[in-house]
PDB file of C-alpha atoms in Angstrom:
ATOM      1  CA  MET A 264     129.975 115.105 110.871  1.00  0.00           C
ATOM      2  CA  GLY A 265     127.279 116.445 112.908  1.00  0.00           C
ATOM      3  CA  LEU A 266     123.612 116.729 111.673  1.00  0.00           C
ATOM      4  CA  TYR A 267     124.077 119.886 109.740  1.00  0.00           C
ATOM      5  CA  GLU A 268     126.940 118.313 107.974  1.00  0.00           C
ATOM      6  CA  PHE A 269     125.497 116.458 106.617  1.00  0.00           C
ATOM      7  CA  PHE A 270     122.539 117.903 105.320  1.00  0.00           C
ATOM      8  CA  TYR A 271     124.917 120.672 104.041  1.00  0.00           C
ATOM      9  CA  GLU A 272     127.129 117.666 102.437  1.00  0.00           C
ATOM     10  CA  TYR A 273     123.990 115.569 101.003  1.00  0.00           C
ATOM     11  CA  PHE A 274     121.755 118.200 100.327  1.00  0.00           C
ATOM     12  CA  ILE A 275     122.402 121.759 100.478  1.00  0.00           C
ATOM     13  CA  ARG A 276     126.486 121.828  98.248  1.00  0.00           C
ATOM     14  CA  PRO A 277     124.543 119.371  95.913  1.00  0.00           C
ATOM     15  CA  ILE A 278     122.031 122.115  94.479  1.00  0.00           C
ATOM     16  CA  GLN A 279     125.114 125.049  95.224  1.00  0.00           C
ATOM     17  CA  GLU A 280     127.386 123.250  93.264  1.00  0.00           C
ATOM     18  CA  ASN A 281     124.989 121.466  90.665  1.00  0.00           C
ATOM     19  CA  GLN A 282     126.099 118.583  91.411  1.00  0.00           C
ATOM     20  CA  GLY A 283     123.065 116.537  90.740  1.00  0.00           C
ATOM     21  CA  TYR A 284     121.762 113.762  92.664  1.00  0.00           C
ATOM     22  CA  ASN A 285     123.617 111.216  95.903  1.00  0.00           C
ATOM     23  CA  PRO A 286     122.610 107.760  96.850  1.00  0.00           C
ATOM     24  CA  VAL A 287     121.804 109.967 100.248  1.00  0.00           C
ATOM     25  CA  ASN A 288     119.367 112.386  99.068  1.00  0.00           C
ATOM     26  CA  THR A 289     118.096 110.375  96.123  1.00  0.00           C
ATOM     27  CA  VAL A 290     116.596 107.416  98.770  1.00  0.00           C
ATOM     28  CA  VAL A 291     115.258 110.569 101.219  1.00  0.00           C
ATOM     29  CA  TYR A 292     113.267 112.476  97.634  1.00  0.00           C
ATOM     30  CA  ALA A 293     112.401 108.203  96.975  1.00  0.00           C
ATOM     31  CA  ILE A 294     110.897 108.216 100.309  1.00  0.00           C
ATOM     32  CA  ILE A 295     109.201 111.696 100.199  1.00  0.00           C
ATOM     33  CA  LEU A 296     107.569 110.779  96.625  1.00  0.00           C
ATOM     34  CA  GLY A 297     106.079 107.362  98.395  1.00  0.00           C
ATOM     35  CA  ILE A 298     104.741 109.137 101.051  1.00  0.00           C
ATOM     36  CA  ALA A 299     103.488 112.825  99.575  1.00  0.00           C
ATOM     37  CA  VAL A 300     101.552 109.642  97.140  1.00  0.00           C
ATOM     38  CA  LEU A 301      99.588 108.196  99.664  1.00  0.00           C
ATOM     39  CA  LEU A 302      98.662 111.507 101.137  1.00  0.00           C
ATOM     40  CA  LEU A 303      97.339 113.067  97.873  1.00  0.00           C
ATOM     41  CA  TYR A 304      95.697 109.697  97.205  1.00  0.00           C
ATOM     42  CA  ARG A 305      93.829 110.050 100.789  1.00  0.00           C
ATOM     43  CA  MET A 306      93.001 114.108 100.058  1.00  0.00           C
ATOM     44  CA  LEU A 307      91.377 113.185  96.932  1.00  0.00           C
ATOM     45  CA  LYS A 308      89.535 110.355  98.628  1.00  0.00           C
ATOM     46  CA  ARG A 309      88.787 113.107 101.342  1.00  0.00           C
ATOM     47  CA  MET A 310      87.648 115.616  98.662  1.00  0.00           C
ATOM     48  CA  GLU A 311      85.568 112.851  96.582  1.00  0.00           C
ATOM     49  CA  ILE A 312      87.732 113.656  93.227  1.00  0.00           C
ATOM     50  CA  ARG A 313      88.632 110.250  91.161  1.00  0.00           C
ATOM     51  CA  VAL A 314      91.448 110.204  89.561  1.00  0.00           C
ATOM     52  CA  ASP A 315      90.736 109.207  85.920  1.00  0.00           C
ATOM     53  CA  GLY A 316      90.616 110.906  82.559  1.00  0.00           C
ATOM     54  CA  ARG A 317      89.290 114.489  83.740  1.00  0.00           C
ATOM     55  CA  PHE A 318      91.185 115.042  86.837  1.00  0.00           C
ATOM     56  CA  PHE A 319      94.324 114.226  83.974  1.00  0.00           C
ATOM     57  CA  LYS A 320      93.333 116.859  82.169  1.00  0.00           C
ATOM     58  CA  ALA A 321      92.901 119.019  84.293  1.00  0.00           C
ATOM     59  CA  LEU A 322      96.475 118.365  86.234  1.00  0.00           C
ATOM     60  CA  VAL A 323      98.428 118.630  82.775  1.00  0.00           C
ATOM     61  CA  PRO A 324      99.102 122.598  82.896  1.00  0.00           C
ATOM     62  CA  TYR A 325     100.965 121.546  86.321  1.00  0.00           C
ATOM     63  CA  ILE A 326     103.119 119.132  84.915  1.00  0.00           C
ATOM     64  CA  VAL A 327     103.938 120.870  81.946  1.00  0.00           C
ATOM     65  CA  LEU A 328     104.862 124.614  84.908  1.00  0.00           C
ATOM     66  CA  GLY A 329     107.674 122.167  86.756  1.00  0.00           C
ATOM     67  CA  PRO A 330     110.011 121.286  83.492  1.00  0.00           C
ATOM     68  CA  LEU A 331     109.373 124.995  81.765  1.00  0.00           C
ATOM     69  CA  MET A 332     110.212 126.582  85.092  1.00  0.00           C
ATOM     70  CA  ARG A 333     113.341 124.783  85.401  1.00  0.00           C
ATOM     71  CA  SER A 334     114.468 125.236  81.926  1.00  0.00           C
ATOM     72  CA  MET A 335     113.937 129.003  82.617  1.00  0.00           C
ATOM     73  CA  THR A 336     116.016 128.956  85.429  1.00  0.00           C
ATOM     74  CA  ASP A 337     118.987 127.128  83.616  1.00  0.00           C
ATOM     75  CA  VAL A 338     118.808 129.834  80.952  1.00  0.00           C
ATOM     76  CA  GLY A 339     118.417 132.640  83.037  1.00  0.00           C
ATOM     77  CA  VAL A 340     114.839 133.963  83.061  1.00  0.00           C
ATOM     78  CA  LEU A 341     114.846 133.208  86.697  1.00  0.00           C
ATOM     79  CA  PRO A 342     117.112 132.896  89.083  1.00  0.00           C
ATOM     80  CA  ARG A 343     119.049 129.971  90.243  1.00  0.00           C
ATOM     81  CA  THR A 344     117.672 129.377  93.728  1.00  0.00           C
ATOM     82  CA  TYR A 345     116.824 126.249  96.154  1.00  0.00           C
ATOM     83  CA  LEU A 346     113.007 127.269  95.223  1.00  0.00           C
ATOM     84  CA  THR A 347     113.468 127.327  91.142  1.00  0.00           C
ATOM     85  CA  VAL A 348     115.719 123.480  91.297  1.00  0.00           C
ATOM     86  CA  SER A 349     115.561 120.302  91.574  1.00  0.00           C
ATOM     87  CA  PRO A 350     113.736 119.487  93.882  1.00  0.00           C
ATOM     88  CA  GLY A 351     112.344 122.329  95.293  1.00  0.00           C
ATOM     89  CA  GLY A 352     111.054 123.917  92.220  1.00  0.00           C
ATOM     90  CA  TYR A 353     108.461 120.586  91.954  1.00  0.00           C
ATOM     91  CA  PHE A 354     108.421 121.116  95.547  1.00  0.00           C
ATOM     92  CA  VAL A 355     107.030 124.691  94.576  1.00  0.00           C
ATOM     93  CA  ILE A 356     104.899 123.590  91.483  1.00  0.00           C
ATOM     94  CA  ALA A 357     103.377 121.118  94.006  1.00  0.00           C
ATOM     95  CA  ALA A 358     102.416 123.854  96.260  1.00  0.00           C
ATOM     96  CA  PHE A 359     100.731 125.324  94.002  1.00  0.00           C
ATOM     97  CA  ALA A 360      98.878 122.171  92.841  1.00  0.00           C
ATOM     98  CA  ILE A 361      97.671 121.104  96.022  1.00  0.00           C
ATOM     99  CA  ALA A 362      96.706 124.939  96.783  1.00  0.00           C
ATOM    100  CA  SER A 363      95.168 125.473  93.720  1.00  0.00           C
ATOM    101  CA  LEU A 364      93.016 122.384  93.835  1.00  0.00           C
ATOM    102  CA  TYR A 365      91.707 123.065  97.143  1.00  0.00           C
ATOM    103  CA  ILE A 366      91.081 126.346  96.427  1.00  0.00           C
ATOM    104  CA  VAL A 367      88.960 125.647  93.472  1.00  0.00           C
ATOM    105  CA  TRP A 368      87.180 122.442  95.771  1.00  0.00           C
ATOM    106  CA  ARG A 369      86.309 124.913  98.378  1.00  0.00           C
ATOM    107  CA  HIS A 370      84.567 126.935  95.777  1.00  0.00           C
ATOM    108  CA  VAL A 371      82.929 124.297  93.201  1.00  0.00           C
ATOM    109  CA  GLY A 372      83.282 121.068  95.316  1.00  0.00           C
ATOM    110  CA  PRO A 373      84.034 117.992  93.030  1.00  0.00           C
ATOM    111  CA  GLY A 374      81.129 117.847  90.464  1.00  0.00           C
ATOM    112  CA  GLU A 375      81.742 118.382  87.273  1.00  0.00           C
ATOM    113  CA  ARG A 376      82.637 122.468  86.768  1.00  0.00           C
ATOM    114  CA  PHE A 377      86.135 121.419  89.863  1.00  0.00           C
ATOM    115  CA  TYR A 378      88.159 120.038  86.432  1.00  0.00           C
ATOM    116  CA  PRO A 379      87.766 122.780  83.537  1.00  0.00           C
ATOM    117  CA  LEU A 380      88.513 125.217  86.298  1.00  0.00           C
ATOM    118  CA  TYR A 381      90.983 123.759  87.843  1.00  0.00           C
ATOM    119  CA  ARG A 382      92.972 123.342  84.979  1.00  0.00           C
ATOM    120  CA  ASP A 383      92.270 127.130  83.819  1.00  0.00           C
ATOM    121  CA  PHE A 384      93.769 127.801  86.689  1.00  0.00           C
ATOM    122  CA  GLY A 385      96.851 125.873  86.379  1.00  0.00           C
ATOM    123  CA  TRP A 386      97.446 127.558  82.762  1.00  0.00           C
ATOM    124  CA  VAL A 387      97.007 131.152  83.790  1.00  0.00           C
ATOM    125  CA  LEU A 388     100.252 130.372  86.292  1.00  0.00           C
ATOM    126  CA  VAL A 389     102.100 128.357  82.804  1.00  0.00           C
ATOM    127  CA  GLY A 390     100.633 132.025  81.320  1.00  0.00           C
ATOM    128  CA  GLY A 391     102.548 133.714  83.633  1.00  0.00           C
ATOM    129  CA  LEU A 392     105.676 131.308  83.197  1.00  0.00           C
ATOM    130  CA  LEU A 393     105.450 131.842  78.943  1.00  0.00           C
ATOM    131  CA  PHE A 394     105.406 136.024  79.646  1.00  0.00           C
ATOM    132  CA  LEU A 395     108.208 135.924  81.790  1.00  0.00           C
ATOM    133  CA  LEU A 396     110.348 133.846  79.252  1.00  0.00           C
ATOM    134  CA  VAL A 397     108.629 136.060  76.288  1.00  0.00           C
ATOM    135  CA  ILE A 398     109.989 139.459  77.848  1.00  0.00           C
ATOM    136  CA  ASN A 399     113.560 137.578  78.427  1.00  0.00           C
ATOM    137  CA  LEU A 400     114.096 136.189  74.990  1.00  0.00           C
ATOM    138  CA  ASP A 401     117.132 138.175  74.682  1.00  0.00           C
ATOM    139  CA  LYS A 402     118.365 135.289  77.242  1.00  0.00           C
ATOM    140  CA  VAL A 403     117.206 132.659  75.247  1.00  0.00           C
ATOM    141  CA  SER A 404     119.832 130.814  72.519  1.00  0.00           C
ATOM    142  CA  PHE A 405     117.637 128.389  70.707  1.00  0.00           C
ATOM    143  CA  ASN A 406     118.812 125.592  68.985  1.00  0.00           C
ATOM    144  CA  TRP A 407     116.955 123.372  66.775  1.00  0.00           C
ATOM    145  CA  GLU A 408     119.939 121.574  65.513  1.00  0.00           C
ATOM    146  CA  VAL A 409     118.460 119.353  68.584  1.00  0.00           C
ATOM    147  CA  PHE A 410     115.522 117.814  66.522  1.00  0.00           C
ATOM    148  CA  LYS A 411     118.399 117.334  64.020  1.00  0.00           C
ATOM    149  CA  TYR A 412     118.842 114.215  66.396  1.00  0.00           C
ATOM    150  CA  PHE A 413     115.857 114.176  69.000  1.00  0.00           C
ATOM    151  CA  ILE A 414     113.068 113.417  65.961  1.00  0.00           C
ATOM    152  CA  PRO A 415     114.835 110.172  64.257  1.00  0.00           C
ATOM    153  CA  ALA A 416     116.004 109.221  67.630  1.00  0.00           C
ATOM    154  CA  LEU A 417     112.414 109.754  68.727  1.00  0.00           C
ATOM    155  CA  VAL A 418     110.576 107.568  65.969  1.00  0.00           C
ATOM    156  CA  ILE A 419     112.723 104.705  66.630  1.00  0.00           C
ATOM    157  CA  ALA A 420     111.826 104.438  70.127  1.00  0.00           C
ATOM    158  CA  GLU A 421     108.411 105.065  70.240  1.00  0.00           C
ATOM    159  CA  GLY A 422     108.906 102.348  66.577  1.00  0.00           C
ATOM    160  CA  ALA A 423     110.306  99.990  69.625  1.00  0.00           C
ATOM    161  CA  VAL A 424     107.535 100.812  72.442  1.00  0.00           C
ATOM    162  CA  TRP A 425     104.813 100.252  69.774  1.00  0.00           C
ATOM    163  CA  LEU A 426     106.490  96.521  68.493  1.00  0.00           C
ATOM    164  CA  LEU A 427     106.713  95.328  72.371  1.00  0.00           C
ATOM    165  CA  ALA A 428     103.085  96.618  72.628  1.00  0.00           C
ATOM    166  CA  LYS A 429     101.587  93.885  69.832  1.00  0.00           C
ATOM    167  CA  LYS A 430     103.572  91.286  71.915  1.00  0.00           C
ATOM    168  CA  VAL A 431     103.068  92.022  75.654  1.00  0.00           C
ATOM    169  CA  PRO A 432      99.993  92.516  76.830  1.00  0.00           C
ATOM    170  CA  VAL A 433     100.998  94.808  80.124  1.00  0.00           C
ATOM    171  CA  ILE A 434     102.779  96.415  77.785  1.00  0.00           C
ATOM    172  CA  ALA A 435      99.898  98.011  75.689  1.00  0.00           C
ATOM    173  CA  ASP A 436      97.916  98.262  78.204  1.00  0.00           C
ATOM    174  CA  ASN A 437     100.005 100.821  79.978  1.00  0.00           C
ATOM    175  CA  SER A 438     101.490 102.130  76.442  1.00  0.00           C
ATOM    176  CA  VAL A 439     101.310 105.482  77.667  1.00  0.00           C
ATOM    177  CA  LEU A 440     103.822 105.142  80.189  1.00  0.00           C
ATOM    178  CA  PHE A 441     105.865 103.368  78.466  1.00  0.00           C
ATOM    179  CA  TYR A 442     105.878 105.679  75.248  1.00  0.00           C
ATOM    180  CA  THR A 443     106.271 108.136  78.250  1.00  0.00           C
ATOM    181  CA  HIS A 444     109.890 106.755  79.586  1.00  0.00           C
ATOM    182  CA  PHE A 445     111.119 106.191  76.116  1.00  0.00           C
ATOM    183  CA  TYR A 446     110.213 110.308  75.977  1.00  0.00           C
ATOM    184  CA  ASP A 447     112.931 110.717  78.196  1.00  0.00           C
ATOM    185  CA  ALA A 448     115.309 108.229  77.708  1.00  0.00           C
ATOM    186  CA  THR A 449     115.833 109.882  73.939  1.00  0.00           C
ATOM    187  CA  THR A 450     115.819 113.160  75.436  1.00  0.00           C
ATOM    188  CA  THR A 451     118.339 111.921  78.070  1.00  0.00           C
ATOM    189  CA  PHE A 452     120.130 109.586  74.762  1.00  0.00           C
ATOM    190  CA  VAL A 453     120.460 113.228  72.797  1.00  0.00           C
ATOM    191  CA  GLY A 454     121.720 115.790  75.121  1.00  0.00           C
ATOM    192  CA  ILE A 455     124.142 113.197  76.599  1.00  0.00           C
ATOM    193  CA  GLN A 456     125.525 111.835  73.729  1.00  0.00           C
ATOM    194  CA  PHE A 457     125.697 115.046  71.025  1.00  0.00           C
ATOM    195  CA  PHE A 458     125.109 117.695  72.508  1.00  0.00           C
ATOM    196  CA  GLY A 459     127.739 117.537  75.465  1.00  0.00           C
ATOM    197  CA  TYR A 460     125.151 117.174  78.699  1.00  0.00           C
ATOM    198  CA  TRP A 461     125.251 115.139  81.605  1.00  0.00           C
ATOM    199  CA  GLU A 462     123.186 112.875  84.106  1.00  0.00           C
ATOM    200  CA  GLN A 463     122.622 113.920  87.398  1.00  0.00           C
ATOM    201  CA  HIS A 464     120.548 110.610  88.751  1.00  0.00           C
ATOM    202  CA  VAL A 465     122.533 107.854  90.540  1.00  0.00           C
ATOM    203  CA  LEU A 466     121.962 104.777  88.774  1.00  0.00           C
ATOM    204  CA  ALA A 467     121.394 106.493  85.161  1.00  0.00           C
ATOM    205  CA  ARG A 468     124.730 108.002  85.372  1.00  0.00           C
ATOM    206  CA  TRP A 469     126.504 104.849  86.858  1.00  0.00           C
ATOM    207  CA  LEU A 470     125.243 102.931  83.775  1.00  0.00           C
ATOM    208  CA  ILE A 471     125.867 105.630  81.479  1.00  0.00           C
ATOM    209  CA  ASP A 472     129.745 105.382  82.885  1.00  0.00           C
ATOM    210  CA  THR A 473     129.620 101.440  82.906  1.00  0.00           C
ATOM    211  CA  PHE A 474     128.529 101.101  79.462  1.00  0.00           C
ATOM    212  CA  GLY A 475     129.745 104.029  77.327  1.00  0.00           C
ATOM    213  CA  THR A 476     126.566 105.070  76.360  1.00  0.00           C
ATOM    214  CA  ALA A 477     123.544 107.231  77.278  1.00  0.00           C
ATOM    215  CA  ALA A 478     121.726 104.172  75.293  1.00  0.00           C
ATOM    216  CA  ILE A 479     121.606 102.115  78.052  1.00  0.00           C
ATOM    217  CA  MET A 480     118.473 104.959  79.329  1.00  0.00           C
ATOM    218  CA  TYR A 481     116.121 102.846  77.140  1.00  0.00           C
ATOM    219  CA  LEU A 482     116.787  99.372  78.851  1.00  0.00           C
ATOM    220  CA  GLU A 483     116.805 101.034  82.375  1.00  0.00           C
ATOM    221  CA  LYS A 484     113.974 102.451  81.672  1.00  0.00           C
ATOM    222  CA  PHE A 485     112.092  99.392  80.712  1.00  0.00           C
ATOM    223  CA  LEU A 486     114.110  96.962  83.440  1.00  0.00           C
ATOM    224  CA  ILE A 487     112.232  99.705  85.781  1.00  0.00           C
ATOM    225  CA  LEU A 488     108.812 100.589  84.503  1.00  0.00           C
ATOM    226  CA  LEU A 489     108.078  96.869  83.320  1.00  0.00           C
ATOM    227  CA  PRO A 490     107.913  95.255  87.047  1.00  0.00           C
ATOM    228  CA  VAL A 491     106.058  98.730  88.480  1.00  0.00           C
ATOM    229  CA  VAL A 492     102.812  98.648  85.685  1.00  0.00           C
ATOM    230  CA  TRP A 493     103.321  94.155  86.069  1.00  0.00           C
ATOM    231  CA  ILE A 494     102.602  94.705  90.067  1.00  0.00           C
ATOM    232  CA  LEU A 495     100.237  97.536  89.643  1.00  0.00           C
ATOM    233  CA  ASP A 496      98.242  95.787  87.327  1.00  0.00           C
ATOM    234  CA  ARG A 497      98.707  92.206  88.591  1.00  0.00           C
ATOM    235  CA  TRP A 498      99.727  91.834  92.128  1.00  0.00           C
ATOM    236  CA  MET A 499      97.301  95.003  92.761  1.00  0.00           C
ATOM    237  CA  ALA A 500      94.585  94.455  90.743  1.00  0.00           C
ATOM    238  CA  ASP A 501      92.199  94.284  93.802  1.00  0.00           C
ATOM    239  CA  GLU A 502      93.071  97.888  95.208  1.00  0.00           C
ATOM    240  CA  ASP A 503      91.016 100.910  95.041  1.00  0.00           C
ATOM    241  CA  PRO A 504      91.175 101.800  90.866  1.00  0.00           C
ATOM    242  CA  ASP A 505      92.044 105.605  91.820  1.00  0.00           C
ATOM    243  CA  LEU A 506      95.314 104.309  93.769  1.00  0.00           C
ATOM    244  CA  ILE A 507      96.450 102.426  90.832  1.00  0.00           C
ATOM    245  CA  ASN A 508      95.733 105.615  88.750  1.00  0.00           C
ATOM    246  CA  PHE A 509      97.467 107.940  90.540  1.00  0.00           C
ATOM    247  CA  VAL A 510     100.351 105.694  91.035  1.00  0.00           C
ATOM    248  CA  LYS A 511      99.972 105.412  86.908  1.00  0.00           C
ATOM    249  CA  LEU A 512      99.867 108.751  86.692  1.00  0.00           C
ATOM    250  CA  THR A 513     103.211 109.792  89.542  1.00  0.00           C
ATOM    251  CA  VAL A 514     104.744 107.672  86.915  1.00  0.00           C
ATOM    252  CA  PHE A 515     103.685 109.343  84.583  1.00  0.00           C
ATOM    253  CA  ILE A 516     104.866 112.521  85.222  1.00  0.00           C
ATOM    254  CA  LEU A 517     108.233 111.065  86.267  1.00  0.00           C
ATOM    255  CA  GLY A 518     108.736 110.331  82.757  1.00  0.00           C
ATOM    256  CA  PHE A 519     107.114 112.895  81.428  1.00  0.00           C
ATOM    257  CA  GLY A 520     108.689 115.931  83.416  1.00  0.00           C
ATOM    258  CA  PRO A 521     112.058 115.263  83.009  1.00  0.00           C
ATOM    259  CA  GLY A 522     111.577 114.645  79.409  1.00  0.00           C
ATOM    260  CA  THR A 523     110.068 117.880  78.187  1.00  0.00           C
ATOM    261  CA  ARG A 524     112.899 119.654  81.092  1.00  0.00           C
ATOM    262  CA  ASN A 525     116.032 118.580  78.976  1.00  0.00           C
ATOM    263  CA  LEU A 526     113.715 118.973  75.184  1.00  0.00           C
ATOM    264  CA  LEU A 527     113.073 122.789  76.636  1.00  0.00           C
ATOM    265  CA  ILE A 528     117.224 122.845  78.236  1.00  0.00           C
ATOM    266  CA  MET A 529     118.432 122.082  74.943  1.00  0.00           C
ATOM    267  CA  LEU A 530     116.451 123.741  72.797  1.00  0.00           C
ATOM    268  CA  MET A 531     117.232 127.007  74.672  1.00  0.00           C
ATOM    269  CA  GLY A 532     120.427 126.784  75.401  1.00  0.00           C
ATOM    270  CA  GLY A 533     120.931 125.763  79.032  1.00  0.00           C
TER     271      GLY A 533
END
């Protein structure tokens, strides 16, 4: 197999035929993500932008952009191209977020004015997508029945996190991450268990096939997330707090983004 055939088989064809992820592209995308996190962290340090609550609030619209664009693609509002589905769509959103960050930073610097301006820039982009959605509502078939399954499952899942946080300090310290990823697990569980969707990620797909239920996603999330936050809080306690916060922000996005995408796709009948 030549280089082109290899690239086509493991990277292009899965997108063309909506096959989901495979072990090869999963590893490559994970490496790219890791490198991107380190490079972005260094960029923020050079720009003297702190990774704190202000930065998180300013980043919210850009976090929303990804799942919104993907769900609009799945229902036909946006064309299905390499730049509107995973992972290309997330590269596009990241490019918008980084470009907006740089433009705003160049204009006002890293002071207090930076955060609201960067946030508002992002909401303008979200507003543009929502406008496209509104004028194309004829392509959307809303399915409100999703809430009949989603809300009870979410209450139970988040209740479990609440109880665990009472007993395990590292979970209490990182409860937002656990709540977020159990929200993601809930959207996967509801979509697969009740509405016939399928899992695109390699490990999760194997676990669901092996155990015969998408409920295994909760255990998968827990067993992956617990050692991650333990390492960040215990083994890396002496590292730069901005680095720890940025890694946790990335973990948050990896839960909130897919979860919101799943929920929107189900609600819009994608």
